[in-house]
């Protein structure tokens, strides 16, 4: 099955890459442009969204243990912290694609990636210790003990999987540099399939609870890294020696740093929203409800971010700017509707109550939260379209400034919602939507007013397109 998926995706990606060079004509029809955008976007969105599907699957294992949905909320919190720490490598893919084009550059990139990974897991181990974990989860975020305890346990247990994610990055870079994005996605698809098989098996055999959920997550990720390494070997072996001066490790680190700062700002918003929800009343009910609905909305929202690659690939002519904006709205709306399938009668009981162990009385709250999250992927797609335009304009600092506004808008929305007495499960959807919209507005204003070039980035291949 994986074999056919891989070849199907690779053929689609290859044909799309050969096609998109010929559709840059500004007089092409909107219908033809829409088809081209869709064929280019679909495999990228599928790959991006599928990476997030493993977390709802392992959430079943956590919620079936003693403590029920409280385990899920704790696991979600530790995953959020893990992702925030891992965001130090947010810009490593781009760094590797710029500097890892030859043998020496790739070797130095591997070294920098490994050192950043070791620093991240050292910090994660520290935050997992009793005193720092108490300050983080109970004092700063404000979680009740029933959620903070599984959060601490799973944060420590997820140290190996954090390191595996860093080990995977150079293999992905080697394939991306060769425009083998479909080949790279094969390992991710295998990871999804294995997780889908393991999670119900764990539940049936009684291997449930937060620790077993981390095991269920880690084993497929380990296989994904091993397969990625095997698939990337031919491309790493054929790297040629570099000509001219070699980049230093310090240069690579500081190239990655500003790209990662923006990722930190986005990831921190999840912690900020959780802190507001925890203080809005009934946190032991509202946090699990919010995270269950968000668990299905996040993968499709992540898929919506690939609108940025559509903009980068097809250029920023006046016609394509309008077309990609319309495409972002359409793609975001289609992706936003997908999670609503799970609030239908029958399916909602099966997924949320039977599989995720949610109390049946909380189903109306989950449905309400899922409906409120409908606009989340739409807002993400619009923001991604603006960030693609910023990439074409070679103004990456405007993206970071927009993400800073995102963080501020999320905090403001949370504070105002708390003051107005809005239910905790709705604070998250409101904050995410307003944050993305504020970021988009800021970014577009800066693109109009900022002159000159900031942090020029070398041309590099990204998912078949080119950052120019």
mmCIF file of N, CA, C and O in Angstrom, residues 250-332:
data_model
loop_
_atom_site.group_PDB
_atom_site.id
_atom_site.type_symbol
_atom_site.label_atom_id
_atom_site.label_comp_id
_atom_site.label_asym_id
_atom_site.label_seq_id
_atom_site.Cartn_x
_atom_site.Cartn_y
_atom_site.Cartn_z
ATOM 1 N N UNK A 250 28.925 28.474 13.043
ATOM 2 C CA UNK A 250 28.323 29.660 13.636
ATOM 3 C C UNK A 250 27.407 30.355 12.638
ATOM 4 O O UNK A 250 26.311 30.818 12.985
ATOM 5 N N UNK A 251 27.836 30.405 11.378
ATOM 6 C CA UNK A 251 27.027 31.033 10.341
ATOM 7 C C UNK A 251 25.710 30.287 10.149
ATOM 8 O O UNK A 251 24.637 30.896 10.023
ATOM 9 N N UNK A 252 25.775 28.965 10.142
ATOM 10 C CA UNK A 252 24.563 28.163 9.996
ATOM 11 C C UNK A 252 23.618 28.378 11.182
ATOM 12 O O UNK A 252 22.393 28.488 11.007
ATOM 13 N N UNK A 253 24.190 28.434 12.379
ATOM 14 C CA UNK A 253 23.360 28.608 13.572
ATOM 15 C C UNK A 253 22.621 29.939 13.530
ATOM 16 O O UNK A 253 21.416 30.010 13.807
ATOM 17 N N UNK A 254 23.320 31.012 13.173
ATOM 18 C CA UNK A 254 22.694 32.327 13.178
ATOM 19 C C UNK A 254 21.783 32.547 11.964
ATOM 20 O O UNK A 254 20.945 33.453 11.976
ATOM 21 N N UNK A 255 21.932 31.728 10.936
ATOM 22 C CA UNK A 255 20.961 31.759 9.847
ATOM 23 C C UNK A 255 19.649 31.120 10.308
ATOM 24 O O UNK A 255 18.552 31.590 9.996
ATOM 25 N N UNK A 256 19.770 30.033 11.071
ATOM 26 C CA UNK A 256 18.597 29.325 11.584
ATOM 27 C C UNK A 256 17.869 30.125 12.662
ATOM 28 O O UNK A 256 16.645 30.045 12.785
ATOM 29 N N UNK A 257 18.621 30.919 13.440
ATOM 30 C CA UNK A 257 18.058 31.562 14.625
ATOM 31 C C UNK A 257 16.852 32.463 14.346
ATOM 32 O O UNK A 257 15.804 32.300 14.983
ATOM 33 N N UNK A 258 16.932 33.438 13.416
ATOM 34 C CA UNK A 258 15.746 34.292 13.209
ATOM 35 C C UNK A 258 14.545 33.533 12.680
ATOM 36 O O UNK A 258 13.400 33.867 12.986
ATOM 37 N N UNK A 259 14.789 32.486 11.888
ATOM 38 C CA UNK A 259 13.674 31.677 11.404
ATOM 39 C C UNK A 259 12.997 30.942 12.555
ATOM 40 O O UNK A 259 11.778 30.751 12.556
ATOM 41 N N UNK A 260 13.782 30.545 13.542
ATOM 42 C CA UNK A 260 13.233 29.811 14.681
ATOM 43 C C UNK A 260 12.507 30.723 15.657
ATOM 44 O O UNK A 260 11.582 30.293 16.334
ATOM 45 N N UNK A 261 12.922 31.979 15.736
ATOM 46 C CA UNK A 261 12.273 32.913 16.666
ATOM 47 C C UNK A 261 10.788 33.047 16.332
ATOM 48 O O UNK A 261 9.922 33.031 17.210
ATOM 49 N N UNK A 262 10.484 33.173 15.045
ATOM 50 C CA UNK A 262 9.081 33.258 14.643
ATOM 51 C C UNK A 262 8.309 32.016 15.026
ATOM 52 O O UNK A 262 7.149 32.096 15.457
ATOM 53 N N UNK A 263 8.936 30.858 14.894
ATOM 54 C CA UNK A 263 8.276 29.622 15.289
ATOM 55 C C UNK A 263 7.993 29.569 16.779
ATOM 56 O O UNK A 263 6.951 29.066 17.216
ATOM 57 N N UNK A 264 8.910 30.102 17.584
ATOM 58 C CA UNK A 264 8.694 30.151 19.031
ATOM 59 C C UNK A 264 7.473 30.999 19.377
ATOM 60 O O UNK A 264 6.667 30.641 20.236
ATOM 61 N N UNK A 265 7.339 32.132 18.698
ATOM 62 C CA UNK A 265 6.205 33.005 18.992
ATOM 63 C C UNK A 265 4.883 32.312 18.693
ATOM 64 O O UNK A 265 3.915 32.423 19.449
ATOM 65 N N UNK A 266 4.844 31.576 17.581
ATOM 66 C CA UNK A 266 3.618 30.863 17.245
ATOM 67 C C UNK A 266 3.345 29.733 18.232
ATOM 68 O O UNK A 266 2.204 29.527 18.666
ATOM 69 N N UNK A 267 4.383 28.978 18.589
ATOM 70 C CA UNK A 267 4.190 27.853 19.497
ATOM 71 C C UNK A 267 3.808 28.322 20.899
ATOM 72 O O UNK A 267 3.026 27.651 21.593
ATOM 73 N N UNK A 268 4.352 29.453 21.331
ATOM 74 C CA UNK A 268 4.031 29.951 22.670
ATOM 75 C C UNK A 268 2.561 30.310 22.823
ATOM 76 O O UNK A 268 2.020 30.308 23.929
ATOM 77 N N UNK A 269 1.885 30.587 21.707
ATOM 78 C CA UNK A 269 0.473 30.956 21.797
ATOM 79 C C UNK A 269 -0.359 29.834 22.397
ATOM 80 O O UNK A 269 -1.365 30.097 23.075
ATOM 81 N N UNK A 270 0.028 28.584 22.161
ATOM 82 C CA UNK A 270 -0.720 27.457 22.722
ATOM 83 C C UNK A 270 -0.644 27.456 24.243
ATOM 84 O O UNK A 270 -1.642 27.181 24.934
ATOM 85 N N UNK A 271 0.532 27.775 24.792
ATOM 86 C CA UNK A 271 0.691 27.851 26.243
ATOM 87 C C UNK A 271 -0.136 29.006 26.801
ATOM 88 O O UNK A 271 -0.809 28.878 27.827
ATOM 89 N N UNK A 272 -0.100 30.155 26.109
ATOM 90 C CA UNK A 272 -0.840 31.334 26.574
ATOM 91 C C UNK A 272 -2.340 31.049 26.596
ATOM 92 O O UNK A 272 -3.042 31.361 27.570
ATOM 93 N N UNK A 273 -2.854 30.441 25.537
ATOM 94 C CA UNK A 273 -4.279 30.127 25.488
ATOM 95 C C UNK A 273 -4.665 29.136 26.579
ATOM 96 O O UNK A 273 -5.729 29.270 27.201
ATOM 97 N N UNK A 274 -3.815 28.134 26.827
ATOM 98 C CA UNK A 274 -4.110 27.169 27.882
ATOM 99 C C UNK A 274 -4.166 27.849 29.240
ATOM 100 O O UNK A 274 -4.995 27.496 30.095
ATOM 101 N N UNK A 275 -3.299 28.837 29.448
ATOM 102 C CA UNK A 275 -3.300 29.551 30.726
ATOM 103 C C UNK A 275 -4.611 30.318 30.920
ATOM 104 O O UNK A 275 -5.157 30.355 32.033
ATOM 105 N N UNK A 276 -5.138 30.916 29.867
ATOM 106 C CA UNK A 276 -6.417 31.625 29.978
ATOM 107 C C UNK A 276 -7.577 30.648 30.181
ATOM 108 O O UNK A 276 -8.478 30.904 30.983
ATOM 109 N N UNK A 277 -7.558 29.539 29.438
ATOM 110 C CA UNK A 277 -8.633 28.548 29.572
ATOM 111 C C UNK A 277 -8.655 27.968 30.978
ATOM 112 O O UNK A 277 -9.722 27.753 31.572
ATOM 113 N N UNK A 278 -7.451 27.727 31.535
ATOM 114 C CA UNK A 278 -7.361 27.148 32.878
ATOM 115 C C UNK A 278 -7.919 28.084 33.940
ATOM 116 O O UNK A 278 -8.329 27.641 35.021
ATOM 117 N N UNK A 279 -7.949 29.389 33.639
ATOM 118 C CA UNK A 279 -8.446 30.370 34.610
ATOM 119 C C UNK A 279 -9.884 30.821 34.320
ATOM 120 O O UNK A 279 -10.409 31.684 35.004
ATOM 121 N N UNK A 280 -10.497 30.209 33.314
ATOM 122 C CA UNK A 280 -11.837 30.634 32.917
ATOM 123 C C UNK A 280 -12.942 29.867 33.631
ATOM 124 O O UNK A 280 -14.110 30.095 33.375
ATOM 125 N N UNK A 281 -12.569 28.959 34.481
ATOM 126 C CA UNK A 281 -13.562 28.168 35.196
ATOM 127 C C UNK A 281 -13.700 26.775 34.607
ATOM 128 O O UNK A 281 -13.622 26.590 33.387
ATOM 129 N N UNK A 282 -13.886 25.782 35.479
ATOM 130 C CA UNK A 282 -14.056 24.378 35.101
ATOM 131 C C UNK A 282 -12.947 23.882 34.167
ATOM 132 O O UNK A 282 -13.221 23.303 33.102
ATOM 133 N N UNK A 283 -11.675 24.090 34.519
ATOM 134 C CA UNK A 283 -10.595 23.695 33.604
ATOM 135 C C UNK A 283 -10.553 22.196 33.341
ATOM 136 O O UNK A 283 -10.135 21.774 32.259
ATOM 137 N N UNK A 284 -10.963 21.370 34.325
ATOM 138 C CA UNK A 284 -10.923 19.929 34.128
ATOM 139 C C UNK A 284 -11.971 19.468 33.114
ATOM 140 O O UNK A 284 -11.911 18.343 32.638
ATOM 141 N N UNK A 285 -12.916 20.319 32.800
ATOM 142 C CA UNK A 285 -13.892 20.024 31.749
ATOM 143 C C UNK A 285 -13.516 20.735 30.452
ATOM 144 O O UNK A 285 -13.546 20.136 29.372
ATOM 145 N N UNK A 286 -13.157 22.005 30.541
ATOM 146 C CA UNK A 286 -12.934 22.822 29.354
ATOM 147 C C UNK A 286 -11.650 22.460 28.600
ATOM 148 O O UNK A 286 -11.627 22.450 27.367
ATOM 149 N N UNK A 287 -10.563 22.179 29.320
ATOM 150 C CA UNK A 287 -9.302 21.861 28.631
ATOM 151 C C UNK A 287 -9.394 20.572 27.812
ATOM 152 O O UNK A 287 -8.996 20.559 26.637
ATOM 153 N N UNK A 288 -9.923 19.461 28.370
ATOM 154 C CA UNK A 288 -10.063 18.264 27.525
ATOM 155 C C UNK A 288 -10.971 18.497 26.324
ATOM 156 O O UNK A 288 -10.692 18.019 25.220
ATOM 157 N N UNK A 289 -12.082 19.216 26.514
ATOM 158 C CA UNK A 289 -12.998 19.503 25.407
ATOM 159 C C UNK A 289 -12.268 20.290 24.314
ATOM 160 O O UNK A 289 -12.354 19.963 23.113
ATOM 161 N N UNK A 290 -11.549 21.322 24.709
ATOM 162 C CA UNK A 290 -10.834 22.149 23.741
ATOM 163 C C UNK A 290 -9.772 21.343 22.995
ATOM 164 O O UNK A 290 -9.670 21.414 21.754
ATOM 165 N N UNK A 291 -8.992 20.538 23.721
ATOM 166 C CA UNK A 291 -7.916 19.795 23.074
ATOM 167 C C UNK A 291 -8.441 18.688 22.174
ATOM 168 O O UNK A 291 -7.816 18.350 21.160
ATOM 169 N N UNK A 292 -9.590 18.092 22.518
ATOM 170 C CA UNK A 292 -10.162 17.079 21.637
ATOM 171 C C UNK A 292 -10.595 17.691 20.309
ATOM 172 O O UNK A 292 -10.340 17.131 19.239
ATOM 173 N N UNK A 293 -11.252 18.843 20.357
ATOM 174 C CA UNK A 293 -11.657 19.512 19.117
ATOM 175 C C UNK A 293 -10.442 20.023 18.354
ATOM 176 O O UNK A 293 -10.367 19.908 17.121
ATOM 177 N N UNK A 294 -9.476 20.582 19.068
ATOM 178 C CA UNK A 294 -8.273 21.116 18.425
ATOM 179 C C UNK A 294 -7.436 20.001 17.797
ATOM 180 O O UNK A 294 -6.757 20.229 16.788
ATOM 181 N N UNK A 295 -7.487 18.805 18.387
ATOM 182 C CA UNK A 295 -6.703 17.686 17.859
ATOM 183 C C UNK A 295 -7.052 17.342 16.421
ATOM 184 O O UNK A 295 -6.202 16.836 15.675
ATOM 185 N N UNK A 296 -8.295 17.601 16.007
ATOM 186 C CA UNK A 296 -8.694 17.369 14.625
ATOM 187 C C UNK A 296 -8.520 18.607 13.757
ATOM 188 O O UNK A 296 -8.337 18.505 12.548
ATOM 189 N N UNK A 297 -8.589 19.795 14.368
ATOM 190 C CA UNK A 297 -8.451 21.033 13.595
ATOM 191 C C UNK A 297 -6.990 21.356 13.287
ATOM 192 O O UNK A 297 -6.688 21.939 12.241
ATOM 193 N N UNK A 298 -6.078 20.982 14.178
ATOM 194 C CA UNK A 298 -4.666 21.322 13.989
ATOM 195 C C UNK A 298 -4.054 20.701 12.737
ATOM 196 O O UNK A 298 -3.352 21.397 11.980
ATOM 197 N N UNK A 299 -4.265 19.397 12.454
ATOM 198 C CA UNK A 299 -3.666 18.844 11.232
ATOM 199 C C UNK A 299 -4.116 19.550 9.961
ATOM 200 O O UNK A 299 -3.298 19.818 9.074
ATOM 201 N N UNK A 300 -5.417 19.887 9.855
ATOM 202 C CA UNK A 300 -5.872 20.557 8.634
ATOM 203 C C UNK A 300 -5.373 21.997 8.584
ATOM 204 O O UNK A 300 -5.095 22.530 7.502
ATOM 205 N N UNK A 301 -5.234 22.637 9.740
ATOM 206 C CA UNK A 301 -4.675 23.985 9.766
ATOM 207 C C UNK A 301 -3.208 23.962 9.340
ATOM 208 O O UNK A 301 -2.733 24.862 8.640
ATOM 209 N N UNK A 302 -2.489 22.919 9.773
ATOM 210 C CA UNK A 302 -1.095 22.783 9.358
ATOM 211 C C UNK A 302 -1.014 22.560 7.853
ATOM 212 O O UNK A 302 -0.125 23.088 7.181
ATOM 213 N N UNK A 303 -1.965 21.782 7.310
ATOM 214 C CA UNK A 303 -2.009 21.623 5.865
ATOM 215 C C UNK A 303 -2.240 22.932 5.148
ATOM 216 O O UNK A 303 -1.699 23.171 4.060
ATOM 217 N N UNK A 304 -3.029 23.827 5.758
ATOM 218 C CA UNK A 304 -3.317 25.124 5.150
ATOM 219 C C UNK A 304 -2.069 25.989 5.040
ATOM 220 O O UNK A 304 -2.006 26.882 4.183
ATOM 221 N N UNK A 305 -1.069 25.752 5.880
ATOM 222 C CA UNK A 305 0.159 26.546 5.803
ATOM 223 C C UNK A 305 0.900 26.335 4.483
ATOM 224 O O UNK A 305 1.720 27.170 4.095
ATOM 225 N N UNK A 306 0.601 25.237 3.788
ATOM 226 C CA UNK A 306 1.316 24.959 2.540
ATOM 227 C C UNK A 306 0.846 25.845 1.397
ATOM 228 O O UNK A 306 1.395 25.766 0.291
ATOM 229 N N UNK A 307 -0.141 26.688 1.641
ATOM 230 C CA UNK A 307 -0.489 27.723 0.665
ATOM 231 C C UNK A 307 0.739 28.601 0.394
ATOM 232 O O UNK A 307 0.910 29.139 -0.707
ATOM 233 N N UNK A 308 1.601 28.730 1.403
ATOM 234 C CA UNK A 308 2.822 29.528 1.226
ATOM 235 C C UNK A 308 3.647 28.991 0.069
ATOM 236 O O UNK A 308 4.170 29.757 -0.744
ATOM 237 N N UNK A 309 3.786 27.661 -0.035
ATOM 238 C CA UNK A 309 4.556 27.070 -1.121
ATOM 239 C C UNK A 309 3.886 27.306 -2.476
ATOM 240 O O UNK A 309 4.567 27.431 -3.495
ATOM 241 N N UNK A 310 2.564 27.355 -2.505
ATOM 242 C CA UNK A 310 1.864 27.663 -3.753
ATOM 243 C C UNK A 310 2.277 29.048 -4.246
ATOM 244 O O UNK A 310 2.576 29.245 -5.430
ATOM 245 N N UNK A 311 2.298 30.019 -3.335
ATOM 246 C CA UNK A 311 2.691 31.382 -3.698
ATOM 247 C C UNK A 311 4.137 31.407 -4.173
ATOM 248 O O UNK A 311 4.473 32.035 -5.193
ATOM 249 N N UNK A 312 5.023 30.728 -3.460
ATOM 250 C CA UNK A 312 6.440 30.711 -3.827
ATOM 251 C C UNK A 312 6.654 30.050 -5.181
ATOM 252 O O UNK A 312 7.533 30.453 -5.949
ATOM 253 N N UNK A 313 5.876 29.031 -5.481
ATOM 254 C CA UNK A 313 6.077 28.296 -6.729
ATOM 255 C C UNK A 313 5.535 29.031 -7.940
ATOM 256 O O UNK A 313 6.128 29.004 -9.008
ATOM 257 N N UNK A 314 4.409 29.711 -7.771
ATOM 258 C CA UNK A 314 3.725 30.291 -8.920
ATOM 259 C C UNK A 314 3.979 31.779 -9.101
ATOM 260 O O UNK A 314 3.442 32.398 -10.011
ATOM 261 N N UNK A 315 4.756 32.373 -8.227
ATOM 262 C CA UNK A 315 5.119 33.760 -8.432
ATOM 263 C C UNK A 315 4.100 34.732 -7.879
ATOM 264 O O UNK A 315 3.053 34.357 -7.365
ATOM 265 N N UNK A 316 4.427 36.022 -7.992
ATOM 266 C CA UNK A 316 3.609 37.070 -7.376
ATOM 267 C C UNK A 316 3.198 38.128 -8.381
ATOM 268 O O UNK A 316 3.178 39.310 -8.081
ATOM 269 N N UNK A 317 2.852 37.707 -9.600
ATOM 270 C CA UNK A 317 2.281 38.672 -10.538
ATOM 271 C C UNK A 317 0.954 39.164 -9.970
ATOM 272 O O UNK A 317 0.369 38.539 -9.086
ATOM 273 N N UNK A 318 0.480 40.299 -10.480
ATOM 274 C CA UNK A 318 -0.767 40.858 -9.950
ATOM 275 C C UNK A 318 -1.908 39.853 -10.068
ATOM 276 O O UNK A 318 -2.720 39.692 -9.150
ATOM 277 N N UNK A 319 -1.938 39.129 -11.196
ATOM 278 C CA UNK A 319 -2.987 38.138 -11.382
ATOM 279 C C UNK A 319 -2.883 36.998 -10.393
ATOM 280 O O UNK A 319 -3.878 36.564 -9.816
ATOM 281 N N UNK A 320 -1.661 36.510 -10.174
ATOM 282 C CA UNK A 320 -1.478 35.380 -9.264
ATOM 283 C C UNK A 320 -1.668 35.770 -7.806
ATOM 284 O O UNK A 320 -2.035 34.939 -6.984
ATOM 285 N N UNK A 321 -1.418 37.032 -7.468
ATOM 286 C CA UNK A 321 -1.694 37.459 -6.088
ATOM 287 C C UNK A 321 -3.182 37.344 -5.791
ATOM 288 O O UNK A 321 -3.575 36.867 -4.724
ATOM 289 N N UNK A 322 -3.997 37.785 -6.743
ATOM 290 C CA UNK A 322 -5.444 37.675 -6.542
ATOM 291 C C UNK A 322 -5.892 36.214 -6.547
ATOM 292 O O UNK A 322 -6.715 35.799 -5.730
ATOM 293 N N UNK A 323 -5.323 35.435 -7.455
ATOM 294 C CA UNK A 323 -5.729 34.038 -7.559
ATOM 295 C C UNK A 323 -5.331 33.240 -6.329
ATOM 296 O O UNK A 323 -6.090 32.403 -5.853
ATOM 297 N N UNK A 324 -4.113 33.474 -5.832
ATOM 298 C CA UNK A 324 -3.694 32.721 -4.657
ATOM 299 C C UNK A 324 -4.475 33.128 -3.419
ATOM 300 O O UNK A 324 -4.684 32.309 -2.518
ATOM 301 N N UNK A 325 -4.926 34.380 -3.357
ATOM 302 C CA UNK A 325 -5.772 34.781 -2.235
ATOM 303 C C UNK A 325 -7.115 34.053 -2.287
ATOM 304 O O UNK A 325 -7.602 33.538 -1.278
ATOM 305 N N UNK A 326 -7.716 33.996 -3.489
ATOM 306 C CA UNK A 326 -8.977 33.262 -3.621
ATOM 307 C C UNK A 326 -8.770 31.783 -3.332
ATOM 308 O O UNK A 326 -9.605 31.132 -2.699
ATOM 309 N N UNK A 327 -7.631 31.253 -3.789
ATOM 310 C CA UNK A 327 -7.337 29.844 -3.533
ATOM 311 C C UNK A 327 -7.157 29.590 -2.038
ATOM 312 O O UNK A 327 -7.620 28.563 -1.514
ATOM 313 N N UNK A 328 -6.490 30.521 -1.344
ATOM 314 C CA UNK A 328 -6.297 30.368 0.101
ATOM 315 C C UNK A 328 -7.642 30.319 0.824
ATOM 316 O O UNK A 328 -7.847 29.488 1.718
ATOM 317 N N UNK A 329 -8.562 31.186 0.436
ATOM 318 C CA UNK A 329 -9.886 31.183 1.059
ATOM 319 C C UNK A 329 -10.620 29.870 0.793
ATOM 320 O O UNK A 329 -11.204 29.274 1.709
ATOM 321 N N UNK A 330 -10.562 29.402 -0.451
ATOM 322 C CA UNK A 330 -11.263 28.162 -0.806
ATOM 323 C C UNK A 330 -10.633 26.954 -0.119
ATOM 324 O O UNK A 330 -11.337 26.112 0.452
ATOM 325 N N UNK A 331 -9.295 26.863 -0.182
ATOM 326 C CA UNK A 331 -8.614 25.728 0.428
ATOM 327 C C UNK A 331 -8.806 25.712 1.939
ATOM 328 O O UNK A 331 -9.060 24.659 2.543
ATOM 329 N N UNK A 332 -8.699 26.897 2.572
ATOM 330 C CA UNK A 332 -8.890 26.966 4.013
ATOM 331 C C UNK A 332 -10.284 26.554 4.428
ATOM 332 O O UNK A 332 -10.473 25.842 5.432
#
